[in-house]
């Protein structure tokens, strides 16, 4: 079946990003389709390129990027959540003098419409929060 | 309806307040502590009529929680079982 | 918003915590507004502690926060007309409809539960 | 000892579990909801012997909480009063 | 008296940064000294320069910067919390190709030692969390 | 760590929630280690749900998380020797000392409270 996922919590401080990742792996293993992962609220911090955890810990941001490369999962970051939380679209960043390369590989920034579309197209919608 | 609960405080209490027959509760993350049998009555001390209660085993193991110390009416799933619960129940409500 | 959507789903947006003090409540209501713009069947449900979010005379400006009452008042403009409160929670918190900022449907827990069970998706925050 | 509590669930319950005579509790942010008199017994329904309980008035007003609807044994402070409580009590423990 | 402050939560998603700010204003008004504000855990997100909230909302990051300018309050961001959370020191950023201008004006990045020093020197230590 | 510190304060670090599942527990223990490195009097207190953080056989690696037991085991190396657990919480959670990963002092709530009242600062997370 088609499953869409929503992540509402920041990485490391909460287990949400970890639980979601393990859930997604299991769903893909069982042949389900992850229609989209939508990052909302503090969940947008999962998409910051500059996160550098210590070498002996999982790299949550890189792990998401890998999910996109390996399984083609659509990773969408909410634009309005992101602006409040220091993650600017490239065009905005270049206009205001911010970080043009802030978004990690494999993510894209878009509006809430993409969450709604995912929810309408999916059989299930699972939210992981703080 | 499937409730996914990740904390044992208000999130779980609010969930218990609204569950009804044929609902399923899945305890994940820190909510798995609610599966532990405590000396004082706790929110899951007693079975809930017609409601299946599961705990996510990998989160139990992460916290060193021994099934032998838990309430007998709790059942266990791994992540594959978590996916099955999502497949077989709708809607899914996250309580956090 | 003109848009071709073939499917109409029933979506419950459940508010069971405070909407004040942070941006999450606002962002959560944004989701409901967007769902309505997509012509989905939207139900906004206040239950538990969440019923307190509806009371009149909120002054978050005093602590530098944004007031959410204008958003609640604008719900009909966005075609969100199903605003429900759980009757039992109103009683626990000693609230009556006259104390609320907007008009709502007060519905019992049991009836609400049947409706939620038939919904396609449930959102919470 | 001053407890600063910002949520009415486990944070407040754990605080109540450990308070003793001459302690002071300050409810801030969403914890101010605990000051409201509810129809069911709640964690602050009754005064606690020797413990002064305050709520932060600006957070009450932000949430539209009318003092008339609150327990009579709750007292109120503004931010200046919050600072005074910190000045006159030590140590300060944050419960969140 | 000397008061040190610790902020453990991200801005906007939690009220901690707002409560702390109101508390600090009142403490300064009463003549107390804010020895240091230490940003730990997700609190480090308070120091990201690129945060762009909508124009009708408070700008939490700018407000902190203003506190430093107006009252000389020492704003310290924990280096190890920051690295996990995409806020790199300029020298590290320049080495790894990250955002060299990530830290907002008025903040500095340093180790936990500065928290300990603050706590030892202060009469009170007040923590604001999620 | 060689360092000239004139004042020695008594600092309580209270763990009353789960240490697992996120980085906060680790970062909280880092604070306690740093305090000890500054030659402060450090007490690490486990109470409430926090006592569960001490049990043996934790396998967070199974969900991709870091194990905190090695940090707990290293506490004496960092000169943190006052590791207390609240007796009443141990009883509520059905724990006995043999089930714990490290050796602790089991102390009653009342005695703990007197000690905390005399502390200079209390840290929580």
Short mmCIF file of C-alpha atoms in Angstrom, two decimals, chain D residues 1 3 10 14 17-21 23 90-96, chain F residues 14 16-17 47 49 86 109 113 116-122 124-125:
data_model
loop_
_atom_site.label_atom_id
_atom_site.label_comp_id
_atom_site.label_asym_id
_atom_site.label_seq_id
_atom_site.Cartn_x
_atom_site.Cartn_y
_atom_site.Cartn_z
CA UNK D 1 13.69 25.37 47.04
CA UNK D 3 10.33 24.45 41.45
CA UNK D 10 4.46 14.26 34.45
CA UNK D 14 6.94 14.47 39.69
CA UNK D 17 5.91 13.90 44.58
CA UNK D 18 9.04 15.49 45.97
CA UNK D 19 8.00 18.88 47.42
CA UNK D 20 8.18 19.43 51.16
CA UNK D 21 7.51 22.19 53.67
CA UNK D 23 9.17 24.78 49.06
CA UNK D 90 17.57 28.46 46.34
CA UNK D 91 18.24 26.06 44.74
CA UNK D 92 16.05 26.48 41.68
CA UNK D 93 14.84 23.32 39.98
CA UNK D 94 13.24 23.40 36.53
CA UNK D 95 10.71 20.67 35.79
CA UNK D 96 9.87 20.29 32.12
CA UNK F 14 18.77 14.95 38.56
CA UNK F 16 13.94 11.74 36.33
CA UNK F 17 13.20 10.72 32.75
CA UNK F 47 14.56 9.36 40.69
CA UNK F 49 11.11 7.03 35.85
CA UNK F 86 15.69 7.26 45.26
CA UNK F 109 13.21 10.60 49.40
CA UNK F 113 15.37 16.21 49.84
CA UNK F 116 19.10 18.95 47.71
CA UNK F 117 17.80 21.83 49.80
CA UNK F 118 21.39 22.52 50.86
CA UNK F 119 22.76 22.35 47.29
CA UNK F 120 23.92 25.43 45.38
CA UNK F 121 22.42 24.50 42.03
CA UNK F 122 20.17 21.80 40.62
CA UNK F 124 17.57 18.78 35.25
CA UNK F 125 16.73 17.94 31.66
#
